[in-house]
Amino acid sequence: MDFSEPEHLELLRDTVHRFAERELPRETVRRWDAEDRFPRETFDKLAALGLTGLTVPEEYGGAGRDILGAMVVIEELARHSLVMAVAFIDCACYGGMNIGDVGSEAQKAELLPRIARGEILFAYGLTEPDAASDLASVTTRAAREGDEVVIDGTKRFCTAAKEAEYIYTLVRSGPAEARYENLSFVLVPSDAAGLTMTHIPTMGLRGVPSYDVAFEGVRIPAANIIGGEAGWNRGWPMLAGPALDVEKLEVAALGLGVAQAAVEDAWTYAEERIQFGKPIARYQSIRHILAECRTRLHAARLVLYQAAWLAGEGLPCGIESSMAKLYATEAAKEIALAGQTVMSAYGYATEYDMERYVRDALLLPIIGGTSAIQRNNIANRLKLPR
Ligand SMILES: Cc1cc2nc3c(=O)[nH]c(=O)nc-3n(C[C@H](O)[C@H](O)[C@H](O)COP(=O)(O)OP(=O)(O)OC[C@H]3O[C@@H](n4cnc5c(N)ncnc54)[C@H](O)[C@@H]3O)c2cc1C
């Protein structure tokens, strides 16, 4: 068993680290959070490094489908800026991974080279006001009219809907009784006529805004059905397939990055903060908190990268990806809260980053399937009797 990081991943980590030192200084990242503004110009600089090609096959201008590499990029970006890490996911994963896996030949030829160049972002339009964990209950309707698809309904918490070029949208496309056989994915340009977007202010992930998106008679070409004609009413297998496993890993990698940042800041603070004549790092209460955080961080890293390795090898990883998502995101939440305890008042003040890590970390067990849903997956797939 070899747990050492391969050289190409080390190089990748170093590339992202140098980008972060140059383009993601703390004051810049704090400003994005305060203004809740998406920094497209910085994402364009990231794209210029060619990193979004990590999920795109070579014949379409990418570097090949490198899931471990994508996780390294997400983790390292999230360590400095959740915003930049999510933007990478919007392009390389929501776009590259999905289109590469289930797109039609025409969609691959048109979109994958643009994704490899980092030119286009994709928002995920899955959640609705009355369909969240239970995604098979979405009611946004898609009806065929000649060469077009007409869409009516509402998506909620659609992150980056306005900033992205496309909304990767889950729609009800067939008769209501066929719950799992009447869903499709369609690609809706974010400037399509009939779309109305309303910003939903949130406590974390500020800088990549979320929106309610209303679809009123939105018309798109039938060519935008993901997977082409063969993809009509095949949305559920696309959703429940390998793409979902990788999505869980993406959120786990976000958690790992935020947790790493929180541990590092708390560690440094504990070494520097003097009370009762010595650094607080010398007090057992603080030492135990930090030792616990390091242990959880280490465990989160192992569970994530083992699952990512399985996914990259094309091996079944439904259980492991749920475990990674559950463990790494809950660990991120606990570590950020522990970091806040170590920094105490300064972990609560907006002049430091810890309060942002707390706000961001609280989101991660919710998105990409809540922790309860991951626990359900693990128990069900391990065949615990119901
Ligand atoms: C900032 C932000 C960004 C987001 N971005 C996106 C996005 O880009 N695209 C998108 O489609 N969605 C997005 N979401 C939505 C997110 O994916 C949902 O919030 C998530 O799926 C859970 O839905 P819910 O919070 O409404 O909880 P619900 O599904 O209503 O569940 C409520 C509670 O009940 C529990 N629960 C539900 N069902 C079960 C069950 N069967 N067994 C046990 N417990 C259960 C849940 O764990 C949760 O604790 C975003 C959300 C936020 C806050």
CSV table of C-alpha atoms and ligand atoms in Angstrom, one decimal:
chain,number,residue,atom,x,y,z
A,1,MET,CA,0.0,0.0,0.0
A,2,ASP,CA,1.6,3.3,-1.1
A,3,PHE,CA,0.1,6.4,0.5
A,4,SER,CA,2.7,8.9,-0.9
A,5,GLU,CA,1.4,11.6,-3.2
A,6,PRO,CA,2.4,11.0,-6.8
A,7,GLU,CA,4.8,13.6,-8.3
A,8,HIS,CA,2.3,15.0,-10.7
A,9,LEU,CA,-0.2,15.8,-7.8
A,10,GLU,CA,2.6,17.4,-5.9
A,11,LEU,CA,3.4,19.6,-8.9
A,12,LEU,CA,-0.3,20.5,-9.3
A,13,ARG,CA,-0.6,21.3,-5.6
A,14,ASP,CA,2.4,23.6,-5.9
A,15,THR,CA,1.0,25.3,-9.0
A,16,VAL,CA,-2.3,26.1,-7.2
A,17,HIS,CA,-0.4,27.2,-4.1
A,18,ARG,CA,1.6,29.7,-6.1
A,19,PHE,CA,-1.5,31.0,-7.8
A,20,ALA,CA,-3.2,31.4,-4.4
A,21,GLU,CA,-0.2,33.3,-3.0
A,22,ARG,CA,-0.4,35.7,-6.0
A,23,GLU,CA,-4.1,36.0,-6.6
A,24,LEU,CA,-5.8,35.1,-3.4
A,25,PRO,CA,-4.4,37.2,-0.6
A,26,ARG,CA,-6.5,37.3,2.5
A,27,GLU,CA,-7.7,40.9,2.1
A,28,THR,CA,-8.9,40.2,-1.5
A,29,VAL,CA,-10.8,37.1,-0.4
A,30,ARG,CA,-12.3,39.0,2.6
A,31,ARG,CA,-13.5,41.7,0.1
A,32,TRP,CA,-15.3,39.1,-2.1
A,33,ASP,CA,-17.0,37.8,1.0
A,34,ALA,CA,-18.1,41.3,2.2
A,35,GLU,CA,-19.3,42.4,-1.2
A,36,ASP,CA,-20.8,39.0,-2.2
A,37,ARG,CA,-19.4,39.6,-5.6
A,38,PHE,CA,-18.1,36.9,-8.0
A,39,PRO,CA,-14.6,37.7,-9.2
A,40,ARG,CA,-14.7,36.4,-12.8
A,41,GLU,CA,-11.5,38.2,-13.6
A,42,THR,CA,-9.6,36.1,-11.1
A,43,PHE,CA,-11.2,32.9,-12.3
A,44,ASP,CA,-10.1,33.8,-15.8
A,45,LYS,CA,-6.5,33.9,-14.5
A,46,LEU,CA,-7.0,30.5,-12.9
A,47,ALA,CA,-8.4,29.2,-16.2
A,48,ALA,CA,-5.3,30.5,-18.0
A,49,LEU,CA,-3.2,27.9,-16.1
A,50,GLY,CA,-5.1,25.2,-17.9
A,51,LEU,CA,-6.4,23.5,-14.7
A,52,THR,CA,-10.0,23.2,-15.9
A,53,GLY,CA,-8.8,20.8,-18.5
A,54,LEU,CA,-8.1,18.2,-15.7
A,55,THR,CA,-11.6,16.7,-16.2
A,56,VAL,CA,-11.6,16.9,-20.0
A,57,PRO,CA,-10.4,14.0,-22.2
A,58,GLU,CA,-7.3,14.8,-24.3
A,59,GLU,CA,-9.1,14.5,-27.7
A,60,TYR,CA,-11.2,17.5,-26.6
A,61,GLY,CA,-8.3,19.6,-25.5
A,62,GLY,CA,-8.0,18.6,-21.9
A,63,ALA,CA,-5.4,16.7,-19.8
A,64,GLY,CA,-7.5,13.6,-19.4
A,65,ARG,CA,-10.0,12.7,-16.7
A,66,ASP,CA,-7.9,13.2,-13.5
A,67,ILE,CA,-10.2,13.0,-10.5
A,68,LEU,CA,-7.4,12.9,-8.0
A,69,GLY,CA,-5.9,16.0,-9.7
A,70,ALA,CA,-9.3,17.8,-9.6
A,71,MET,CA,-9.5,17.1,-5.8
A,72,VAL,CA,-6.1,18.5,-5.2
A,73,VAL,CA,-7.1,21.7,-7.1
A,74,ILE,CA,-10.4,22.0,-5.2
A,75,GLU,CA,-8.7,21.4,-1.8
A,76,GLU,CA,-5.8,23.9,-2.4
A,77,LEU,CA,-8.2,26.6,-3.7
A,78,ALA,CA,-10.7,26.1,-0.9
A,79,ARG,CA,-7.8,26.5,1.6
A,80,HIS,CA,-7.6,30.1,0.4
A,81,SER,CA,-10.9,30.9,-1.1
A,82,LEU,CA,-14.1,28.8,-1.2
A,83,VAL,CA,-15.3,31.1,-4.0
A,84,MET,CA,-12.5,30.2,-6.3
A,85,ALA,CA,-12.8,26.5,-5.5
A,86,VAL,CA,-16.6,26.5,-6.3
A,87,ALA,CA,-15.9,28.4,-9.5
A,88,PHE,CA,-13.5,25.6,-10.5
A,89,ILE,CA,-16.2,23.0,-9.7
A,90,ASP,CA,-18.8,25.0,-11.8
A,91,CYS,CA,-16.5,24.7,-14.8
A,92,ALA,CA,-14.4,21.6,-14.5
A,93,CYS,CA,-16.9,19.3,-12.7
A,94,TYR,CA,-20.5,20.5,-13.3
A,95,GLY,CA,-19.4,21.1,-16.9
A,96,GLY,CA,-16.4,18.9,-17.7
A,97,MET,CA,-17.2,15.8,-15.7
A,98,ASN,CA,-20.9,15.7,-16.6
A,99,ILE,CA,-20.7,16.6,-20.3
A,100,GLY,CA,-17.7,14.2,-20.6
A,101,ASP,CA,-19.7,11.4,-18.9
A,102,VAL,CA,-23.2,11.8,-20.3
A,103,GLY,CA,-23.1,14.5,-23.0
A,104,SER,CA,-23.9,13.7,-26.6
A,105,GLU,CA,-21.1,13.7,-29.1
A,106,ALA,CA,-22.2,17.1,-30.4
A,107,GLN,CA,-22.3,18.5,-26.9
A,108,LYS,CA,-18.8,17.1,-26.1
A,109,ALA,CA,-17.4,18.5,-29.4
A,110,GLU,CA,-18.9,22.0,-28.7
A,111,LEU,CA,-18.5,22.4,-25.0
A,112,LEU,CA,-15.5,20.3,-23.7
A,113,PRO,CA,-12.8,22.4,-25.5
A,114,ARG,CA,-14.4,25.6,-24.1
A,115,ILE,CA,-14.5,24.0,-20.6
A,116,ALA,CA,-10.8,22.9,-21.0
A,117,ARG,CA,-10.0,26.6,-21.7
A,118,GLY,CA,-12.1,27.7,-18.7
A,119,GLU,CA,-14.4,29.8,-20.8
A,120,ILE,CA,-17.8,28.6,-19.5
A,121,LEU,CA,-19.3,28.0,-16.1
A,122,PHE,CA,-22.3,25.8,-15.2
A,123,ALA,CA,-24.7,26.3,-12.4
A,124,TYR,CA,-26.6,23.3,-11.0
A,125,GLY,CA,-30.4,23.7,-11.1
A,126,LEU,CA,-31.6,20.7,-9.1
A,127,THR,CA,-33.2,22.0,-5.9
A,128,GLU,CA,-36.7,23.4,-5.9
A,129,PRO,CA,-38.9,25.0,-3.2
A,130,ASP,CA,-40.6,21.6,-2.5
A,131,ALA,CA,-37.9,19.2,-3.8
A,132,ALA,CA,-34.5,19.2,-2.1
A,133,SER,CA,-33.1,16.0,-0.5
A,134,ASP,CA,-35.9,14.3,-2.5
A,135,LEU,CA,-34.8,15.3,-5.9
A,136,ALA,CA,-37.0,12.8,-7.7
A,137,SER,CA,-39.9,15.0,-6.8
A,138,VAL,CA,-38.9,18.0,-8.9
A,139,THR,CA,-41.9,19.6,-10.7
A,140,THR,CA,-40.2,22.0,-13.2
A,141,ARG,CA,-41.9,20.8,-16.4
A,142,ALA,CA,-40.2,20.4,-19.8
A,143,ALA,CA,-42.4,19.8,-22.8
A,144,ARG,CA,-41.4,19.0,-26.4
A,145,GLU,CA,-42.6,21.4,-29.1
A,146,GLY,CA,-41.1,20.5,-32.4
A,147,ASP,CA,-37.3,21.1,-32.3
A,148,GLU,CA,-37.7,22.9,-29.0
A,149,VAL,CA,-38.1,22.2,-25.3
A,150,VAL,CA,-40.3,24.5,-23.3
A,151,ILE,CA,-39.6,24.8,-19.5
A,152,ASP,CA,-41.8,26.1,-16.7
A,153,GLY,CA,-41.1,26.0,-13.0
A,154,THR,CA,-38.8,27.3,-10.2
A,155,LYS,CA,-35.4,26.3,-9.1
A,156,ARG,CA,-34.1,27.4,-5.7
A,157,PHE,CA,-30.6,27.9,-4.3
A,158,CYS,CA,-29.2,27.9,-7.8
A,159,THR,CA,-25.6,29.0,-7.1
A,160,ALA,CA,-24.0,31.2,-9.7
A,161,ALA,CA,-27.1,31.0,-12.0
A,162,LYS,CA,-26.4,34.6,-13.1
A,163,GLU,CA,-22.6,34.3,-13.3
A,164,ALA,CA,-22.6,31.0,-15.2
A,165,GLU,CA,-23.2,30.7,-18.9
A,166,TYR,CA,-25.5,27.6,-18.5
A,167,ILE,CA,-27.8,26.2,-15.9
A,168,TYR,CA,-27.6,22.4,-15.8
A,169,THR,CA,-31.2,21.9,-15.1
A,170,LEU,CA,-33.1,18.8,-13.8
A,171,VAL,CA,-36.7,18.7,-15.3
A,172,ARG,CA,-39.8,16.6,-15.2
A,173,SER,CA,-40.1,15.5,-18.8
A,174,GLY,CA,-42.6,12.6,-18.9
A,175,PRO,CA,-45.8,11.3,-17.2
A,176,ALA,CA,-46.0,11.9,-13.5
A,177,GLU,CA,-46.5,8.3,-12.5
A,178,ALA,CA,-43.1,7.2,-13.9
A,179,ARG,CA,-41.2,8.9,-11.0
A,180,TYR,CA,-37.7,7.8,-12.0
A,181,GLU,CA,-38.2,7.4,-15.8
A,182,ASN,CA,-39.5,10.9,-16.5
A,183,LEU,CA,-36.6,13.1,-15.5
A,184,SER,CA,-34.2,14.8,-17.9
A,185,PHE,CA,-31.3,17.2,-17.8
A,186,VAL,CA,-31.3,20.2,-20.1
A,187,LEU,CA,-28.8,22.9,-20.6
A,188,VAL,CA,-30.4,26.3,-20.3
A,189,PRO,CA,-28.4,29.4,-21.3
A,190,SER,CA,-28.5,31.8,-18.3
A,191,ASP,CA,-29.5,34.6,-20.6
A,192,ALA,CA,-32.5,32.7,-22.1
A,193,ALA,CA,-35.8,34.7,-22.4
A,194,GLY,CA,-38.3,33.8,-19.7
A,195,LEU,CA,-35.7,33.4,-16.9
A,196,THR,CA,-36.1,35.6,-13.8
A,197,MET,CA,-33.4,35.4,-11.0
A,198,THR,CA,-33.8,36.6,-7.5
A,199,HIS,CA,-30.7,36.7,-5.2
A,200,ILE,CA,-30.9,34.6,-2.0
A,201,PRO,CA,-28.6,36.2,0.6
A,202,THR,CA,-26.7,33.5,2.6
A,203,MET,CA,-24.4,33.5,5.6
A,204,GLY,CA,-21.6,31.6,3.8
A,205,LEU,CA,-20.3,31.0,0.3
A,206,ARG,CA,-20.5,34.7,-0.2
A,207,GLY,CA,-18.9,35.7,-3.5
A,208,VAL,CA,-20.8,33.0,-5.4
A,209,PRO,CA,-24.4,34.2,-5.0
A,210,SER,CA,-27.4,31.8,-5.0
A,211,TYR,CA,-30.7,32.6,-6.7
A,212,ASP,CA,-34.3,31.6,-7.0
A,213,VAL,CA,-34.6,31.0,-10.8
A,214,ALA,CA,-38.1,31.2,-12.3
A,215,PHE,CA,-38.7,29.6,-15.7
A,216,GLU,CA,-41.6,30.9,-17.6
A,217,GLY,CA,-42.1,29.4,-21.1
A,218,VAL,CA,-38.3,29.2,-21.5
A,219,ARG,CA,-37.5,27.8,-25.0
A,220,ILE,CA,-34.3,26.0,-25.7
A,221,PRO,CA,-33.3,23.8,-28.7
A,222,ALA,CA,-33.9,20.1,-28.3
A,223,ALA,CA,-30.1,19.8,-29.0
A,224,ASN,CA,-29.7,21.1,-25.4
A,225,ILE,CA,-31.1,17.9,-23.9
A,226,ILE,CA,-28.1,16.4,-22.1
A,227,GLY,CA,-27.2,13.2,-23.9
A,228,GLY,CA,-29.2,14.3,-27.0
A,229,GLU,CA,-32.4,12.4,-27.9
A,230,ALA,CA,-31.1,9.3,-26.0
A,231,GLY,CA,-31.0,11.4,-22.9
A,232,TRP,CA,-34.7,12.3,-22.8
A,233,ASN,CA,-36.2,10.8,-19.7
A,234,ARG,CA,-32.8,9.4,-18.7
A,235,GLY,CA,-32.0,12.1,-16.1
A,236,TRP,CA,-32.3,9.9,-13.0
A,237,PRO,CA,-29.6,7.4,-14.0
A,238,MET,CA,-27.4,10.4,-15.0
A,239,LEU,CA,-28.0,11.9,-11.5
A,240,ALA,CA,-27.6,8.7,-9.5
A,241,GLY,CA,-24.5,7.6,-11.5
A,242,PRO,CA,-20.8,8.2,-11.1
A,243,ALA,CA,-21.3,12.0,-11.4
A,244,LEU,CA,-23.1,12.1,-8.1
A,245,ASP,CA,-20.3,10.1,-6.4
A,246,VAL,CA,-17.7,12.6,-7.7
A,247,GLU,CA,-19.9,15.6,-6.7
A,248,LYS,CA,-19.8,14.3,-3.1
A,249,LEU,CA,-16.0,14.1,-3.3
A,250,GLU,CA,-15.9,17.7,-4.6
A,251,VAL,CA,-17.8,18.9,-1.5
A,252,ALA,CA,-15.5,16.8,0.7
A,253,ALA,CA,-12.5,18.4,-0.9
A,254,LEU,CA,-14.0,21.9,-0.2
A,255,GLY,CA,-14.3,20.8,3.4
A,256,LEU,CA,-10.7,19.6,3.6
A,257,GLY,CA,-9.5,22.9,2.2
A,258,VAL,CA,-11.5,25.0,4.7
A,259,ALA,CA,-10.5,22.7,7.6
A,260,GLN,CA,-6.8,23.0,6.7
A,261,ALA,CA,-7.0,26.8,6.7
A,262,ALA,CA,-8.8,26.8,10.0
A,263,VAL,CA,-6.3,24.5,11.7
A,264,GLU,CA,-3.4,26.5,10.4
A,265,ASP,CA,-4.8,29.8,11.6
A,266,ALA,CA,-5.7,28.5,15.0
A,267,TRP,CA,-2.3,26.8,15.3
A,268,THR,CA,-0.4,30.0,14.6
A,269,TYR,CA,-2.7,32.0,16.8
A,270,ALA,CA,-2.1,29.6,19.7
A,271,GLU,CA,1.7,30.0,19.3
A,272,GLU,CA,1.5,33.8,19.3
A,273,ARG,CA,-1.2,34.6,21.8
A,274,ILE,CA,0.2,35.2,25.3
A,275,GLN,CA,-2.0,34.9,28.4
A,276,PHE,CA,-0.8,34.5,32.0
A,277,GLY,CA,2.8,35.0,30.7
A,278,LYS,CA,3.0,32.2,28.1
A,279,PRO,CA,1.6,31.2,24.7
A,280,ILE,CA,-1.9,29.7,25.0
A,281,ALA,CA,-0.5,26.7,23.0
A,282,ARG,CA,1.2,25.6,26.2
A,283,TYR,CA,-2.2,25.1,27.9
A,284,GLN,CA,-3.6,21.5,27.8
A,285,SER,CA,-7.1,22.7,26.9
A,286,ILE,CA,-5.7,24.3,23.7
A,287,ARG,CA,-3.2,21.6,22.9
A,288,HIS,CA,-5.9,18.9,23.0
A,289,ILE,CA,-8.2,20.9,20.7
A,290,LEU,CA,-5.5,21.4,18.2
A,291,ALA,CA,-4.3,17.8,18.4
A,292,GLU,CA,-7.9,16.6,17.8
A,293,CYS,CA,-8.3,19.0,14.8
A,294,ARG,CA,-5.1,17.7,13.2
A,295,THR,CA,-6.3,14.1,13.7
A,296,ARG,CA,-9.6,14.7,12.1
A,297,LEU,CA,-8.0,16.6,9.3
A,298,HIS,CA,-5.7,13.7,8.6
A,299,ALA,CA,-8.5,11.2,8.7
A,300,ALA,CA,-10.6,13.4,6.4
A,301,ARG,CA,-7.7,13.5,3.9
A,302,LEU,CA,-7.3,9.7,3.9
A,303,VAL,CA,-11.0,9.0,3.5
A,304,LEU,CA,-11.4,11.6,0.7
A,305,TYR,CA,-8.3,10.5,-1.4
A,306,GLN,CA,-9.0,6.8,-1.1
A,307,ALA,CA,-12.6,7.4,-2.4
A,308,ALA,CA,-11.2,9.7,-5.2
A,309,TRP,CA,-8.7,7.1,-6.2
A,310,LEU,CA,-11.5,4.5,-6.5
A,311,ALA,CA,-13.6,7.0,-8.6
A,312,GLY,CA,-10.6,7.8,-10.8
A,313,GLU,CA,-10.0,4.1,-11.4
A,314,GLY,CA,-13.6,3.7,-12.4
A,315,LEU,CA,-14.3,1.4,-9.5
A,316,PRO,CA,-17.5,1.4,-7.4
A,317,CYS,CA,-17.3,4.1,-4.8
A,318,GLY,CA,-20.9,4.9,-3.8
A,319,ILE,CA,-20.3,4.0,-0.2
A,320,GLU,CA,-16.8,5.5,0.1
A,321,SER,CA,-17.9,8.7,-1.5
A,322,SER,CA,-20.8,9.1,0.9
A,323,MET,CA,-18.4,8.3,3.8
A,324,ALA,CA,-15.9,10.9,2.5
A,325,LYS,CA,-18.6,13.6,2.1
A,326,LEU,CA,-20.1,12.8,5.5
A,327,TYR,CA,-16.8,12.7,7.4
A,328,ALA,CA,-14.8,15.5,5.7
A,329,THR,CA,-17.7,18.0,5.8
A,330,GLU,CA,-18.6,17.3,9.4
A,331,ALA,CA,-14.9,17.4,10.3
A,332,ALA,CA,-14.6,20.8,8.6
A,333,LYS,CA,-17.6,22.1,10.6
A,334,GLU,CA,-16.1,20.8,13.9
A,335,ILE,CA,-12.6,22.0,13.1
A,336,ALA,CA,-13.8,25.5,12.2
A,337,LEU,CA,-15.8,25.7,15.4
A,338,ALA,CA,-12.8,24.4,17.3
A,339,GLY,CA,-10.6,27.0,15.6
A,340,GLN,CA,-13.0,29.7,16.7
A,341,THR,CA,-12.8,28.4,20.3
A,342,VAL,CA,-9.0,28.6,20.2
A,343,MET,CA,-9.1,32.2,18.8
A,344,SER,CA,-12.0,33.1,21.1
A,345,ALA,CA,-13.0,36.7,20.6
A,346,TYR,CA,-10.7,37.0,17.6
A,347,GLY,CA,-12.3,34.0,16.0
A,348,TYR,CA,-15.6,35.9,16.2
A,349,ALA,CA,-14.3,39.2,14.8
A,350,THR,CA,-14.6,39.9,11.1
A,351,GLU,CA,-11.0,41.3,11.0
A,352,TYR,CA,-9.8,37.6,11.1
A,353,ASP,CA,-10.7,34.8,8.7
A,354,MET,CA,-11.9,32.3,11.2
A,355,GLU,CA,-15.5,33.6,11.4
A,356,ARG,CA,-15.7,33.1,7.6
A,357,TYR,CA,-14.4,29.6,7.8
A,358,VAL,CA,-17.1,28.9,10.3
A,359,ARG,CA,-19.8,30.4,8.1
A,360,ASP,CA,-18.5,28.5,5.0
A,361,ALA,CA,-17.9,25.2,6.9
A,362,LEU,CA,-21.5,25.2,8.1
A,363,LEU,CA,-22.7,25.0,4.5
A,364,LEU,CA,-20.7,22.0,3.5
A,365,PRO,CA,-22.7,19.2,5.3
A,366,ILE,CA,-25.9,20.6,3.6
A,367,ILE,CA,-25.0,20.8,-0.1
A,368,GLY,CA,-24.4,17.8,-2.3
A,369,GLY,CA,-26.7,15.7,-0.1
A,370,THR,CA,-27.0,16.4,3.6
A,371,SER,CA,-25.2,14.4,6.2
A,372,ALA,CA,-28.4,12.5,7.0
A,373,ILE,CA,-28.8,11.6,3.4
A,374,GLN,CA,-25.2,10.3,3.3
A,375,ARG,CA,-25.9,8.2,6.4
A,376,ASN,CA,-29.0,6.8,4.7
A,377,ASN,CA,-26.9,5.9,1.6
A,378,ILE,CA,-24.2,4.2,3.7
A,379,ALA,CA,-26.7,2.2,5.7
A,380,ASN,CA,-28.8,1.3,2.6
A,381,ARG,CA,-25.9,0.3,0.4
A,382,LEU,CA,-24.4,-1.8,3.2
A,383,LYS,CA,-27.8,-3.5,3.3
A,384,LEU,CA,-28.8,-2.6,6.9
A,385,PRO,CA,-32.3,-4.0,7.1
A,386,ARG,CA,-35.0,-1.2,6.9
B,1,LIG,C1,-25.6,28.3,-0.1
B,1,LIG,C2,-26.3,27.2,-0.7
B,1,LIG,C3,-26.0,26.9,-2.0
B,1,LIG,C4,-26.7,25.9,-2.7
B,1,LIG,N1,-26.4,25.6,-4.0
B,1,LIG,C5,-27.2,24.8,-4.7
B,1,LIG,C6,-27.0,24.6,-6.1
B,1,LIG,O1,-26.1,25.3,-6.7
B,1,LIG,N2,-27.8,23.8,-6.8
B,1,LIG,C7,-28.8,23.1,-6.2
B,1,LIG,O2,-29.5,22.4,-6.9
B,1,LIG,N3,-29.0,23.2,-4.9
B,1,LIG,C8,-28.2,24.0,-4.1
B,1,LIG,N4,-28.4,24.1,-2.8
B,1,LIG,C9,-29.4,23.4,-2.1
B,1,LIG,C10,-28.9,22.2,-1.4
B,1,LIG,O3,-28.4,21.2,-2.2
B,1,LIG,C11,-30.1,21.7,-0.5
B,1,LIG,O4,-30.2,22.6,0.6
B,1,LIG,C12,-29.9,20.3,0.1
B,1,LIG,O5,-30.1,19.4,-1.0
B,1,LIG,C13,-30.8,20.0,1.2
B,1,LIG,O6,-32.1,20.5,1.0
B,1,LIG,P1,-32.8,21.3,2.2
B,1,LIG,O7,-31.7,22.1,2.9
B,1,LIG,O8,-34.0,22.0,1.7
B,1,LIG,O9,-33.2,20.2,3.2
B,1,LIG,P2,-34.5,19.2,3.2
B,1,LIG,O10,-34.3,18.2,2.1
B,1,LIG,O11,-35.8,19.9,3.3
B,1,LIG,O12,-34.2,18.4,4.6
B,1,LIG,C14,-34.4,19.1,5.8
B,1,LIG,C15,-33.8,18.3,6.9
B,1,LIG,O13,-34.4,16.9,6.9
B,1,LIG,C16,-33.4,16.0,6.7
B,1,LIG,N5,-33.9,14.9,5.8
B,1,LIG,C17,-34.6,15.1,4.7
B,1,LIG,N6,-34.9,13.9,4.2
B,1,LIG,C18,-34.4,12.9,5.0
B,1,LIG,C19,-34.4,11.5,5.0
B,1,LIG,N7,-35.0,10.8,4.0
B,1,LIG,N8,-33.8,10.9,6.0
B,1,LIG,C20,-33.2,11.6,7.0
B,1,LIG,N9,-33.2,12.9,7.1
B,1,LIG,C21,-33.8,13.6,6.1
B,1,LIG,C22,-32.2,16.7,6.0
B,1,LIG,O14,-31.0,16.0,6.3
B,1,LIG,C23,-32.3,18.1,6.7
B,1,LIG,O15,-31.6,18.0,7.9
B,1,LIG,C24,-27.7,25.1,-2.0
B,1,LIG,C25,-28.0,25.4,-0.7
B,1,LIG,C26,-27.3,26.4,-0.1
B,1,LIG,C27,-27.7,26.7,1.3
